[in-house]
Every structure is written in C-alpha cells, then in structure tokens.
Short mmCIF file of C-alpha atoms in Angstrom, two decimals:
data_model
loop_
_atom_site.label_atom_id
_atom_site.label_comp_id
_atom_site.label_asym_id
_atom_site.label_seq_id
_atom_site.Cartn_x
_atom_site.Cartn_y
_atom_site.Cartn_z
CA UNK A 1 0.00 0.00 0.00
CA UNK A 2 2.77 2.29 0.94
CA UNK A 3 4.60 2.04 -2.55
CA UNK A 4 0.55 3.22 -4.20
CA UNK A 5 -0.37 5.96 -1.25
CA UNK A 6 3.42 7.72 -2.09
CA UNK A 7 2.80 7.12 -6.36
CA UNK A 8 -0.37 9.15 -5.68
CA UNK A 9 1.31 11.92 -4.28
CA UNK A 10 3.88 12.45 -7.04
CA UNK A 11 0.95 13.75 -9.36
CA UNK A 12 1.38 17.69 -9.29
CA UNK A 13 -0.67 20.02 -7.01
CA UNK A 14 -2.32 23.16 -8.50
CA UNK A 15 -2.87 25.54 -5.30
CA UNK A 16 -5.40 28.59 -5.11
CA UNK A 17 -2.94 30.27 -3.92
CA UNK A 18 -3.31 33.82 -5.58
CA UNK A 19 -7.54 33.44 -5.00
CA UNK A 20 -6.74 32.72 -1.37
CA UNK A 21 -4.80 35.55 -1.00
CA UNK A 22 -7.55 37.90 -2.34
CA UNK A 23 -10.01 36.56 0.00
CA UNK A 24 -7.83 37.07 3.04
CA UNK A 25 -6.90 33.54 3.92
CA UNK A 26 -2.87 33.02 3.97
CA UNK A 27 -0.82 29.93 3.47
CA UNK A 28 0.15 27.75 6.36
CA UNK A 29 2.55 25.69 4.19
CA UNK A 30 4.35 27.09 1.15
CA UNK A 31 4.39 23.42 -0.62
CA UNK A 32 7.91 23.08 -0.79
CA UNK A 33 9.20 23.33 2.86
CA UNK A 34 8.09 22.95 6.36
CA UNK A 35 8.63 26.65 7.36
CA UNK A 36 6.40 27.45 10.05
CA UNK A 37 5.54 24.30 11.42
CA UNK A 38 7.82 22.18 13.96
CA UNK A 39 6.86 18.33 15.57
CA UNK A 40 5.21 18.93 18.82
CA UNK A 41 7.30 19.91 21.80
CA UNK A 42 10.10 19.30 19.57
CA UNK A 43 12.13 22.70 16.96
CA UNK A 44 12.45 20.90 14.26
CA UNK A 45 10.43 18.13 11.97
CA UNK A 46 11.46 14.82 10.47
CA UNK A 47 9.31 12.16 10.33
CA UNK A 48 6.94 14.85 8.22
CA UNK A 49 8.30 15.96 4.28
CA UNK A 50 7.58 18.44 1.67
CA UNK A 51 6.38 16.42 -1.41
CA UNK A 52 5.20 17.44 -4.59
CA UNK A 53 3.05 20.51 -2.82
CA UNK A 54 1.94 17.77 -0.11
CA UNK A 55 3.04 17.46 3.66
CA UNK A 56 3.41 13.85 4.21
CA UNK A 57 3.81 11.69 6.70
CA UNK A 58 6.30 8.95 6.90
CA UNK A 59 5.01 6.44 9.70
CA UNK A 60 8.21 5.00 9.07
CA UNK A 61 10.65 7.72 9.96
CA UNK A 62 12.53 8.53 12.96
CA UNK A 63 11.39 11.62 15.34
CA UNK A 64 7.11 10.48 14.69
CA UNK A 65 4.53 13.38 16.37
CA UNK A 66 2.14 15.53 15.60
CA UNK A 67 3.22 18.47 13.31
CA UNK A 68 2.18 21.96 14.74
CA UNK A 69 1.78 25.29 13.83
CA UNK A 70 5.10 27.69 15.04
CA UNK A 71 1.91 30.29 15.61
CA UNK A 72 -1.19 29.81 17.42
CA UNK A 73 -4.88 31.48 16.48
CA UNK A 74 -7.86 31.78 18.37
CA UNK A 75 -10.47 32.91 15.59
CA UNK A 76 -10.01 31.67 12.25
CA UNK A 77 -11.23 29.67 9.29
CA UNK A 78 -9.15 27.01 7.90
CA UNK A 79 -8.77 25.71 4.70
CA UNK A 80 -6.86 22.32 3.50
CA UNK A 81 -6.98 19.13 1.87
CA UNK A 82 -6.24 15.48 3.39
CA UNK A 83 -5.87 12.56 1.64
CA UNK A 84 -5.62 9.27 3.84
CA UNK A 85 -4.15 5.99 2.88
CA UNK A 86 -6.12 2.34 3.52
CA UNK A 87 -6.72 1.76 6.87
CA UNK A 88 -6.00 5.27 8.29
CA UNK A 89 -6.14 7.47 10.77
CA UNK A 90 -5.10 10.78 11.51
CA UNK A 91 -6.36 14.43 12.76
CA UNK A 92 -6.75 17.73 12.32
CA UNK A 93 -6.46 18.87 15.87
CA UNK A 94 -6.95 23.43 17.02
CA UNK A 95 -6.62 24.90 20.34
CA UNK A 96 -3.41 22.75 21.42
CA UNK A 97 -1.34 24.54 24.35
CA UNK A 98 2.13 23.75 23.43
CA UNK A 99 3.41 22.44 27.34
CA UNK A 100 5.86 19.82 28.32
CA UNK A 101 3.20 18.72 31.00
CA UNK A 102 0.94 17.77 28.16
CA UNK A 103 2.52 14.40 26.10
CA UNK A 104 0.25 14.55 23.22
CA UNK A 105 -2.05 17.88 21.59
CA UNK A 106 -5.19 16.13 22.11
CA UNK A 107 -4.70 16.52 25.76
CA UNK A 108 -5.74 19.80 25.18
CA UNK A 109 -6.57 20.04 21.77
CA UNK A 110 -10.17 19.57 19.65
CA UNK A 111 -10.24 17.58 16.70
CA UNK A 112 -11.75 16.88 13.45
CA UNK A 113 -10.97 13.25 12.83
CA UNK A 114 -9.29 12.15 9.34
CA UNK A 115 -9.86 8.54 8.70
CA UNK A 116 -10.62 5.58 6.00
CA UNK A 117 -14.01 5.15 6.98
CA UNK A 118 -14.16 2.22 4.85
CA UNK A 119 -11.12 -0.11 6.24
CA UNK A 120 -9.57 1.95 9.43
CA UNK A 121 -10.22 0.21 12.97
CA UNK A 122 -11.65 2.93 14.40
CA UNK A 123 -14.89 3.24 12.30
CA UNK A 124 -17.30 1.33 14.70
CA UNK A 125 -18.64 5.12 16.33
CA UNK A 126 -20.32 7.74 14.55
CA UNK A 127 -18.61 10.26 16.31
CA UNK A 128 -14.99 8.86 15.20
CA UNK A 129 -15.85 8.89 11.18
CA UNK A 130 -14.07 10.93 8.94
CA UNK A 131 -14.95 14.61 9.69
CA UNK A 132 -16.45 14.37 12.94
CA UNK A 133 -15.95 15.99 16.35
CA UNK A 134 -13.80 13.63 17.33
CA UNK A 135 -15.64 11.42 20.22
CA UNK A 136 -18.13 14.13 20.40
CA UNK A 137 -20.59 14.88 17.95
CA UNK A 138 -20.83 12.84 14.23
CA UNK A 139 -21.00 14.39 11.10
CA UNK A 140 -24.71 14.95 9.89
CA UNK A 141 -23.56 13.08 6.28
CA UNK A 142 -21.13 10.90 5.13
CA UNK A 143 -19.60 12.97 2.97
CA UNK A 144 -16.06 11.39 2.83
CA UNK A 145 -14.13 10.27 0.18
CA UNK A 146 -12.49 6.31 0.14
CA UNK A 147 -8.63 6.36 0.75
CA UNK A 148 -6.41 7.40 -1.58
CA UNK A 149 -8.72 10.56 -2.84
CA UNK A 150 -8.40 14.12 -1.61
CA UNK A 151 -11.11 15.77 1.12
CA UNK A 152 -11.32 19.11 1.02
CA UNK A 153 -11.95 21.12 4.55
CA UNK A 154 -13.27 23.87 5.71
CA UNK A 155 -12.83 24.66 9.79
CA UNK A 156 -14.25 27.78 11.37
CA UNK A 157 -13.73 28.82 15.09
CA UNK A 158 -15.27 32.17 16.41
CA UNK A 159 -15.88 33.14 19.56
CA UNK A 160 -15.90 29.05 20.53
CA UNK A 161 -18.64 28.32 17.93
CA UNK A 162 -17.15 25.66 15.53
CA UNK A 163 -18.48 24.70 12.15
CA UNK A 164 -16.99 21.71 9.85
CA UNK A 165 -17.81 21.59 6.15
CA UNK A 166 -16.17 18.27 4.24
CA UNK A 167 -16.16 18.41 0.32
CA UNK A 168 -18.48 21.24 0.38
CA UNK A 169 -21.12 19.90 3.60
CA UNK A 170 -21.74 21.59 6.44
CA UNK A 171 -21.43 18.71 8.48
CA UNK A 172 -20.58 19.50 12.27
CA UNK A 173 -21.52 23.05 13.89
CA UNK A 174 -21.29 23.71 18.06
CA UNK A 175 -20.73 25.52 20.81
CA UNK A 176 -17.66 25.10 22.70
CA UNK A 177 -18.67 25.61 26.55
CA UNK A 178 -22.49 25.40 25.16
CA UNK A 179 -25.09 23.45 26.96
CA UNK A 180 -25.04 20.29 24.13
CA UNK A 181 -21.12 20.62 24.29
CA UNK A 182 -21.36 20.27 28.12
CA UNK A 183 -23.73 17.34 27.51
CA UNK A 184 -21.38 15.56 25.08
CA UNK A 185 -17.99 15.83 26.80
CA UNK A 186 -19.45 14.59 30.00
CA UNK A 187 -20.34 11.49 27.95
CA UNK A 188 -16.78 11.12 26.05
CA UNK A 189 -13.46 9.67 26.99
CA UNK A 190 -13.20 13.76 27.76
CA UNK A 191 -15.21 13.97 30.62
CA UNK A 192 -12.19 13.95 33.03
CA UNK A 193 -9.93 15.08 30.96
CA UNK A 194 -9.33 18.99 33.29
CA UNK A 195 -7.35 20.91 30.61
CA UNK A 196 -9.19 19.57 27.21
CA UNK A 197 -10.52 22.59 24.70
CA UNK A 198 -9.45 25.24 27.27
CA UNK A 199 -7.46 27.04 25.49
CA UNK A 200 -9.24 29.33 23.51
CA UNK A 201 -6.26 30.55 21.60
CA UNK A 202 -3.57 27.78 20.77
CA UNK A 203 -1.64 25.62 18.30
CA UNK A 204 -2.82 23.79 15.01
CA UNK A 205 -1.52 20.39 14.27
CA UNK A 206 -1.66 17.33 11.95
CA UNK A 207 -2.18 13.83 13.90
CA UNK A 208 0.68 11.44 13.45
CA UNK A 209 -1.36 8.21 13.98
CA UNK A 210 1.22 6.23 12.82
CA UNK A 211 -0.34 6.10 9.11
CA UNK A 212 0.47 7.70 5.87
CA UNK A 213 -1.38 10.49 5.42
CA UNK A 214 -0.93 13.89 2.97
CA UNK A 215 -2.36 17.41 3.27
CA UNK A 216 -2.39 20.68 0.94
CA UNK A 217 -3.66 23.70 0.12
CA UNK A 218 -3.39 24.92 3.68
CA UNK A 219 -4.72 28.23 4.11
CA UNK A 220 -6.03 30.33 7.23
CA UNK A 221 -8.11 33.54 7.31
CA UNK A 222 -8.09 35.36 11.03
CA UNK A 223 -11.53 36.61 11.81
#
C-alpha cells in the first residue's frame, strides 16, 4: 500500500494560492518546505516531508509526532486538503497549548478526525468517522471520500462556535462551553480530561497516527 499511497502523491498540485490571498486567507505551508511548522514539543520536523506541494507523513521515519503550527490562532477559518491511505487514521487537531506537562495535543486540543471510513479500525462510532468531532458529535452526512482521494476542509472557530464543512457539507456546527457541548464531553473519553478545549487561543496540528497520510492547500483567514 505504501509504494501506491506515495505514487499518488507524485501527481502535481495546482494551489489557489493567488484566490486565497484575495479573500484574506494566507498559506500555512508554502508546498515546498516545512517553514512554520515544527513536531510537537520538539524545533524541528522529520518524520513529516515536503512532497510534490503535499506534507506527508512517513510512519516510518525517525522523530514520529504531531506536526504543529510555530503560531497559534484563536479565531479563524481554515482551509486544507487530506488525503488518507487504507486503513488510516489521523487528525486535524486546534486549540493545542504547546506544554511539556501535556505528552500529546489532544490533551488539550479539539479535533476533526481524518480517517478511511471504509477499512480503518476505528470506524465502529459515529462520532470517530471521517470529519467528525472527534468522540463528540458525528458528522450529519457521510460525505467522505475512500482512501487514496483528496477531502477538502473547511474549519471555522469564532468566539468558541465551531463549524466543519467536508467536500463542500456543512457537516458539524457547536458551541464550545455550550449546553449540548457540556452534555457531550461529559459522555466522552473527555469527561475527566481537566485541561481539554481550554485554550481558547492555541496551536494547530496534523495527527501522526502512525499512518500515511498527505495534506495541501493549507490556508487560514483570522476573523
């Protein structure tokens, strides 16, 4: 599989790059280099490359974690692409506090799960498909595409109110700190977790979860 997910990424990447820019929203990743993002509680990145306009991950590498933002943002909407290979899982995971006391970003950080909804192990919940709020709230459609085909996101967080749109759906919209939130993180694997989503204003990462997975076009507007 590995030798077909990396073939896939060779094919070129046409970004929207000068649209984007009219519209506010500015790159996150230049699609040549990893400037401005570093591995989680680490300065530098390995097991993540630069590949034809793609950030990859190598599950394979030395120096595996998440790959963060060097900045953090508190009201924004986020734009990117994902592409997952057969049988994986990964994350798109906002709000992280960046804190030798926490060993992973979803200690503190929210996610919106990236996964082969078809073949990964973790497809038995509705709330841990492709797009969802991870463990919390399921996407309203199954919008996702299979592995091996790019997913286009859109993330917006203002003011704690989060909406999800996948290939063009809204799919996910809530309230952090909101009664229903309240409701669904005291029935999650959250509900004693003290220091999960609060941190208003934090890092943005990319789950290592120990499968191949890609990303481009990655574009934030601040609000």
């Amino acid at each position: 599989m590995k030798k077909i997910f990396l073939g896939l990424m060779a094919i070129p990447v046409l970004h929207f790059g000068a649209l984007a820019q009219t519209k506010g929203y500015k790159p996150l990743f230049d699609g040549k280099t990893t400037t401005g993002w570093h591995t989680y509680l680490k300065t530098n990145v390995t097991a993540w490359k630069a590949v034809d306009g793609t950030l990859q991950l190598d599950p394979n590498a030395e120096g595996q974690g998440d790959l963060v933002t060097n900045d953090e943002y508190e009201n924004y909407e986020l734009k990117l692409d994902w592409k997952i290979s057969e049988t994986g899982n990964s994350g798109i995971i906002f709000g992280v506090h960046e804190d030798p006391k926490f060993s992973d970003t979803y200690l503190t950080g929210v996610e919106m799960q990236v996964l082969d909804n078809q073949k990964a192990s973790d497809n038995k919940k509705a709330t841990h498909l492709a797009g969802s709020l991870y463990d919390l709230k399921a996407p309203s459609a199954d919008v996702a595409k299979p592995a091996g085909e790019w997913n286009a996101v859109v993330l917006r967080k203002k003011d704690g109110h989060l909406t999800f749109w996948l290939n063009g759906t809204k799919i996910v919209e809530i309230q952090i700190g909101g009664e229903e939130w309240k409701q669904l993180v005291a029935n999650s694997k959250f509900k004693d977790w003290a220091d999960f989503a609060k941190y208003p204003k934090g890092h943005i990462a990319l789950q290592d979860h120990n499968h191949e997975v890609a990303f481009r076009n990655i574009y934030i507007k601040q609000l």
